[in-house]
mmCIF file of the C-alpha atoms, coordinates in Angstrom:
data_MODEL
# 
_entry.id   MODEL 
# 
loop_
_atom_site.group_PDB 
_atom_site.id 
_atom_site.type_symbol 
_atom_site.label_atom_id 
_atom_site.label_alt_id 
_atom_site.label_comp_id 
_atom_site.label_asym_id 
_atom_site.label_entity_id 
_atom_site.label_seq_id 
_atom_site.pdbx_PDB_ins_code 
_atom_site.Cartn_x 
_atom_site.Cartn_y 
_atom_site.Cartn_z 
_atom_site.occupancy 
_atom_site.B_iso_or_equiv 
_atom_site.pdbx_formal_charge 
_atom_site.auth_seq_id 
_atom_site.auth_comp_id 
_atom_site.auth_asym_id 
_atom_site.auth_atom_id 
_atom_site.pdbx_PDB_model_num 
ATOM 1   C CA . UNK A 1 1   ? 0.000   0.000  0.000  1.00 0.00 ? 1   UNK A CA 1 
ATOM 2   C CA . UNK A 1 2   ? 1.709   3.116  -0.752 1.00 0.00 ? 2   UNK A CA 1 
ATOM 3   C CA . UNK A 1 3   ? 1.890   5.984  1.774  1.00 0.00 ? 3   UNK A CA 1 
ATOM 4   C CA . UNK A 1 4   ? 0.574   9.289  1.515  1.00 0.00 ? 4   UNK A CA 1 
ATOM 5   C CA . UNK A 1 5   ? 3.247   12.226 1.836  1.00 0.00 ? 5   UNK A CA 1 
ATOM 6   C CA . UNK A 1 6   ? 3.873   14.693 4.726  1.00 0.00 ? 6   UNK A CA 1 
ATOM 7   C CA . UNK A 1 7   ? 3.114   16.942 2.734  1.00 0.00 ? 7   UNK A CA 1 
ATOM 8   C CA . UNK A 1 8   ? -0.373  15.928 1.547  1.00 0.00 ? 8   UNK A CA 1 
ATOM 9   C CA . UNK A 1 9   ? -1.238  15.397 5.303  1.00 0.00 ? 9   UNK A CA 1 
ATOM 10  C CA . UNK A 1 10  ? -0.035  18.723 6.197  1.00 0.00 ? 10  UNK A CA 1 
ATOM 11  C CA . UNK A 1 11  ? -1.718  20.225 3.962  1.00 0.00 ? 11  UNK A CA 1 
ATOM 12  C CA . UNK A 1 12  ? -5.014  18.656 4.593  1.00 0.00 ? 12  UNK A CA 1 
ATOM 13  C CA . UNK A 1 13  ? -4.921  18.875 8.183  1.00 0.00 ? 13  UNK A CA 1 
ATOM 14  C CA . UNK A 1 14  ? -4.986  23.113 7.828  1.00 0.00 ? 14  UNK A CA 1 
ATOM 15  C CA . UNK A 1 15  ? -7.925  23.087 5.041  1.00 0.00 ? 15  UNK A CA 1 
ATOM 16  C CA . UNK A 1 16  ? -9.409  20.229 6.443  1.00 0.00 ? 16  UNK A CA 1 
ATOM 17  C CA . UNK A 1 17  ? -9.037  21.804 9.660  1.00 0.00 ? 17  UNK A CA 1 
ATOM 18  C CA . UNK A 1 18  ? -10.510 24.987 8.884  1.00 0.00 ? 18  UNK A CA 1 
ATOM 19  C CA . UNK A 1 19  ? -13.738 23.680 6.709  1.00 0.00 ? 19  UNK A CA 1 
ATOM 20  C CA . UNK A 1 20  ? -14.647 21.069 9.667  1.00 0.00 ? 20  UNK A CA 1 
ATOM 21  C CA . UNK A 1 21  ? -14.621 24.298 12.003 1.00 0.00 ? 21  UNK A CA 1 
ATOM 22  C CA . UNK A 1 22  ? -16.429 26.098 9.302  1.00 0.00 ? 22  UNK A CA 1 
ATOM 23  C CA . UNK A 1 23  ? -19.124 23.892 8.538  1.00 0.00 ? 23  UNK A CA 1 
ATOM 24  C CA . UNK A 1 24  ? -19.911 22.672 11.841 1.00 0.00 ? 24  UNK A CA 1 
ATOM 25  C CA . UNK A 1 25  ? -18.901 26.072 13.733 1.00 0.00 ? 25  UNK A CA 1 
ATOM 26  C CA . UNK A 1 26  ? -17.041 23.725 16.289 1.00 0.00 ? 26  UNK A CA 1 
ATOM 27  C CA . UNK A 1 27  ? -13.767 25.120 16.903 1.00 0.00 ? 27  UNK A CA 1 
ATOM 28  C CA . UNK A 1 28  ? -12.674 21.792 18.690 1.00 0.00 ? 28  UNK A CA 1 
ATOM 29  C CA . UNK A 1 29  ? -13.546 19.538 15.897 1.00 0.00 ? 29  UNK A CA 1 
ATOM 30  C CA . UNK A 1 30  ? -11.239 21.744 13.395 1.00 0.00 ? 30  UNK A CA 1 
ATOM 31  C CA . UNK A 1 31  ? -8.615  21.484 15.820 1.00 0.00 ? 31  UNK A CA 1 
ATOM 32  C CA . UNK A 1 32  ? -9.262  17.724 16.152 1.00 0.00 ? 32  UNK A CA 1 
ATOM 33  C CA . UNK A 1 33  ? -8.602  17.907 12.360 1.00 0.00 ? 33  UNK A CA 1 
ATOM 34  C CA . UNK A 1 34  ? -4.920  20.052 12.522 1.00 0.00 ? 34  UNK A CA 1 
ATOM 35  C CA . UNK A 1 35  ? -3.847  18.271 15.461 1.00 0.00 ? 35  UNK A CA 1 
ATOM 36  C CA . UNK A 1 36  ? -4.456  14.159 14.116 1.00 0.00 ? 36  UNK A CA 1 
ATOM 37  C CA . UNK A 1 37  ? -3.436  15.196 11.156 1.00 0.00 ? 37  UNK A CA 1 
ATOM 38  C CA . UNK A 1 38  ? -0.281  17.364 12.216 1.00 0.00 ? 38  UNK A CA 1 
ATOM 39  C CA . UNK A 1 39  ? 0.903   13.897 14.211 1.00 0.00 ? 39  UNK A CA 1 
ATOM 40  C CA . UNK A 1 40  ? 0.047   11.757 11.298 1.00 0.00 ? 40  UNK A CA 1 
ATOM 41  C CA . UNK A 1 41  ? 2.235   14.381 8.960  1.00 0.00 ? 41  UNK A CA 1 
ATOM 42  C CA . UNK A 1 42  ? 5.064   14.437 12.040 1.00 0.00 ? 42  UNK A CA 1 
ATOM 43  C CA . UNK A 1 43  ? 5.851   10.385 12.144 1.00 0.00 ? 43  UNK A CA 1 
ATOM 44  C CA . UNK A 1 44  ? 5.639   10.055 8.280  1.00 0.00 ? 44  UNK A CA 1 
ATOM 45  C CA . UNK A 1 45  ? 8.496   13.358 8.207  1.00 0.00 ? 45  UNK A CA 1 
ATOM 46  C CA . UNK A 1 46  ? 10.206  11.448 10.908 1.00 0.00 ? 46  UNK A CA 1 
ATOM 47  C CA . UNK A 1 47  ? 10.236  8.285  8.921  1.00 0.00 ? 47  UNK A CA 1 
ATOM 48  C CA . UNK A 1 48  ? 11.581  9.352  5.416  1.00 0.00 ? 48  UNK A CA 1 
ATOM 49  C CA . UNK A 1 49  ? 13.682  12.279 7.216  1.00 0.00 ? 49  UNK A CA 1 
ATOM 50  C CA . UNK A 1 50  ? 14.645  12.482 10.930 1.00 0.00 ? 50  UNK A CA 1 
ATOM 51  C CA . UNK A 1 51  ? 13.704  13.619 14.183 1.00 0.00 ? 51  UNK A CA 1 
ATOM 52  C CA . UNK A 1 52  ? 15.073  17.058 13.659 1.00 0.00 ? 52  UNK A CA 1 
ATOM 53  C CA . UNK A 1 53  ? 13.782  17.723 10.312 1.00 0.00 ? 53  UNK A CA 1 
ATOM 54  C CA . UNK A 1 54  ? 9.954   16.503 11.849 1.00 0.00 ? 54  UNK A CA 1 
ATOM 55  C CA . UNK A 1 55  ? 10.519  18.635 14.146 1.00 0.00 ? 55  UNK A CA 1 
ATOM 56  C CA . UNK A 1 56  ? 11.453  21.800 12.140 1.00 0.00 ? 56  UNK A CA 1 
ATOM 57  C CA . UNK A 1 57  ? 8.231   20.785 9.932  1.00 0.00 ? 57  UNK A CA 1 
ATOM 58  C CA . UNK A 1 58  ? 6.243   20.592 12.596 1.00 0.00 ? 58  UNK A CA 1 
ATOM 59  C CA . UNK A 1 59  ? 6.793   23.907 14.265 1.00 0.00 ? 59  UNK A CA 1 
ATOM 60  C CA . UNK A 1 60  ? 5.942   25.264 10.315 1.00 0.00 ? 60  UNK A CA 1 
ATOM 61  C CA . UNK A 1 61  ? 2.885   23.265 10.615 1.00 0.00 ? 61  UNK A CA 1 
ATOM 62  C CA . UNK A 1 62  ? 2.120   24.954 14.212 1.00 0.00 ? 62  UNK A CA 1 
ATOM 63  C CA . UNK A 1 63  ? 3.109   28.631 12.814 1.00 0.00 ? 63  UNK A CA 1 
ATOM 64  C CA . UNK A 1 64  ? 1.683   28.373 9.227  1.00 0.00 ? 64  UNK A CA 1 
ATOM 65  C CA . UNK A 1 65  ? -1.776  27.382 11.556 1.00 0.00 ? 65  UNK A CA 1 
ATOM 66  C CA . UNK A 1 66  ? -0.878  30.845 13.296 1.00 0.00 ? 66  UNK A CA 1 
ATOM 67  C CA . UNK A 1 67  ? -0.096  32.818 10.236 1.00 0.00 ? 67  UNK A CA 1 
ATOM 68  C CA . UNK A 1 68  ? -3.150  32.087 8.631  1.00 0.00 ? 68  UNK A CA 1 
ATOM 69  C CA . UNK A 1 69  ? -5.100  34.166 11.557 1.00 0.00 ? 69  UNK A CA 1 
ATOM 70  C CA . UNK A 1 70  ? -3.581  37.522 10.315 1.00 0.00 ? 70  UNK A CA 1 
ATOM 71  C CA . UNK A 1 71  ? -3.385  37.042 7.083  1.00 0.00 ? 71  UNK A CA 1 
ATOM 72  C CA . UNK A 1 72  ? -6.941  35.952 6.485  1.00 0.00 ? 72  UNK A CA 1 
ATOM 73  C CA . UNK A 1 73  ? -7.784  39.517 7.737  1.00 0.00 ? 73  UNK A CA 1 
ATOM 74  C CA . UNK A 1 74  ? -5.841  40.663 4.686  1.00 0.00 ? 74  UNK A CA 1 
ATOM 75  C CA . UNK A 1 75  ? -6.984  38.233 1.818  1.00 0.00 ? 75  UNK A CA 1 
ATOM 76  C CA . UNK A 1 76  ? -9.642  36.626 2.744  1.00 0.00 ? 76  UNK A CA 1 
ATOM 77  C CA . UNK A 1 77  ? -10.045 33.057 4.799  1.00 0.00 ? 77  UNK A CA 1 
ATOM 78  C CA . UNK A 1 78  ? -9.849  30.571 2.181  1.00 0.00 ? 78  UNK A CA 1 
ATOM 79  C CA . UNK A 1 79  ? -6.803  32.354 0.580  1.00 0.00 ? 79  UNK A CA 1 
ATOM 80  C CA . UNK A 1 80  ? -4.962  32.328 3.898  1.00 0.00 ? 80  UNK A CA 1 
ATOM 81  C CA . UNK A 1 81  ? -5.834  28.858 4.460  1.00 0.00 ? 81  UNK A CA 1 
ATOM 82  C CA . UNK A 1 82  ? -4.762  27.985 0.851  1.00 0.00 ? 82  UNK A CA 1 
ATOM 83  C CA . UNK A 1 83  ? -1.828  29.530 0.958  1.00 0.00 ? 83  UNK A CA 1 
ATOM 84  C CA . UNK A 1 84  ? -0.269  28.531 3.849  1.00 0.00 ? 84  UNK A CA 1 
ATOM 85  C CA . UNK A 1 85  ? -1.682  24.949 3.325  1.00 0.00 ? 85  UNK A CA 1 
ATOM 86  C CA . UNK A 1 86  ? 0.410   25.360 0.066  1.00 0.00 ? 86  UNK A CA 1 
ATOM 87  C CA . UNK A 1 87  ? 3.794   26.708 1.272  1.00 0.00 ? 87  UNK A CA 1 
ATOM 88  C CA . UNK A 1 88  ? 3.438   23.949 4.334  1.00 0.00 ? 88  UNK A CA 1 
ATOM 89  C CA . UNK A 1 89  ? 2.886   21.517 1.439  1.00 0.00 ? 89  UNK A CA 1 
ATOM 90  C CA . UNK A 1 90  ? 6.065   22.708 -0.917 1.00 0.00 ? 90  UNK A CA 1 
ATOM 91  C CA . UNK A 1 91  ? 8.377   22.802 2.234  1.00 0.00 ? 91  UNK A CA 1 
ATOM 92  C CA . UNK A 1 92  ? 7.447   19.709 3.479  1.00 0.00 ? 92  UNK A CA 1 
ATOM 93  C CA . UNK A 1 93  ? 7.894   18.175 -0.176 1.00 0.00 ? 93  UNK A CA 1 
ATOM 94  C CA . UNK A 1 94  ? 11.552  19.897 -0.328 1.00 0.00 ? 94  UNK A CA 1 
ATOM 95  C CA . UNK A 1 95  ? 12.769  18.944 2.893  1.00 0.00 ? 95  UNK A CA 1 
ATOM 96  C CA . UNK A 1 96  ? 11.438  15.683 3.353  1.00 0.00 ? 96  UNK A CA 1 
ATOM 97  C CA . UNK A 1 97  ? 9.245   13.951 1.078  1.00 0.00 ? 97  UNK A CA 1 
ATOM 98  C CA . UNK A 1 98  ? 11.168  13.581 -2.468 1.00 0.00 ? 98  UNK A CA 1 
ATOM 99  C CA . UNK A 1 99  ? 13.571  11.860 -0.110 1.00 0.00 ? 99  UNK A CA 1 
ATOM 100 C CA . UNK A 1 100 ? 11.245  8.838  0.145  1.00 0.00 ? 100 UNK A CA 1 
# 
């Protein structure tokens, strides 16, 4: 069975995160969303990388999440979320995931 990228997990876990909170106007379940999928992201960066480097991606996880606050008062929510789902994505994809 092949294995689905960091980066595709990362990714998903901020839009994913922000349409369950969204949609069901449950903060908690969105975060249920970022956080499951932020761990699932962190042992599959861990695997094809190391502990440092799924570490490092992690903390981008944790402060593109952040980032997307202020910004979305700037462009918009989806186009925060989008975007930093996106540059989460391409880092994650350069640092660890072409390696596997």
């Amino acid at each position: 069975m092949a294995k689905v990228p960091g980066a595709v997990m990362a990714a998903g876990g901020l839009v994913g995160g922000y349409g369950v909170a969204r949609w069901t106007r449950r903060r908690e379940l969105g975060g249920a969303v970022l956080a499951v999928a932020g761990v699932a992201a962190a042992r599959e960066w861990r695997e094809r990388a190391d502990g440092v480097t799924a570490g490092a991606l992690s903390a981008a996880y944790v402060a593109a999440f952040a980032g997307s606050h202020p910004l979305a008062k700037k462009v918009g929510a989806w186009p925060a979320v989008f975007g930093v789902a996106g540059a989460v994505a391409l880092t994650s994809w350069a640092v660890a995931d072409r390696r596997g």
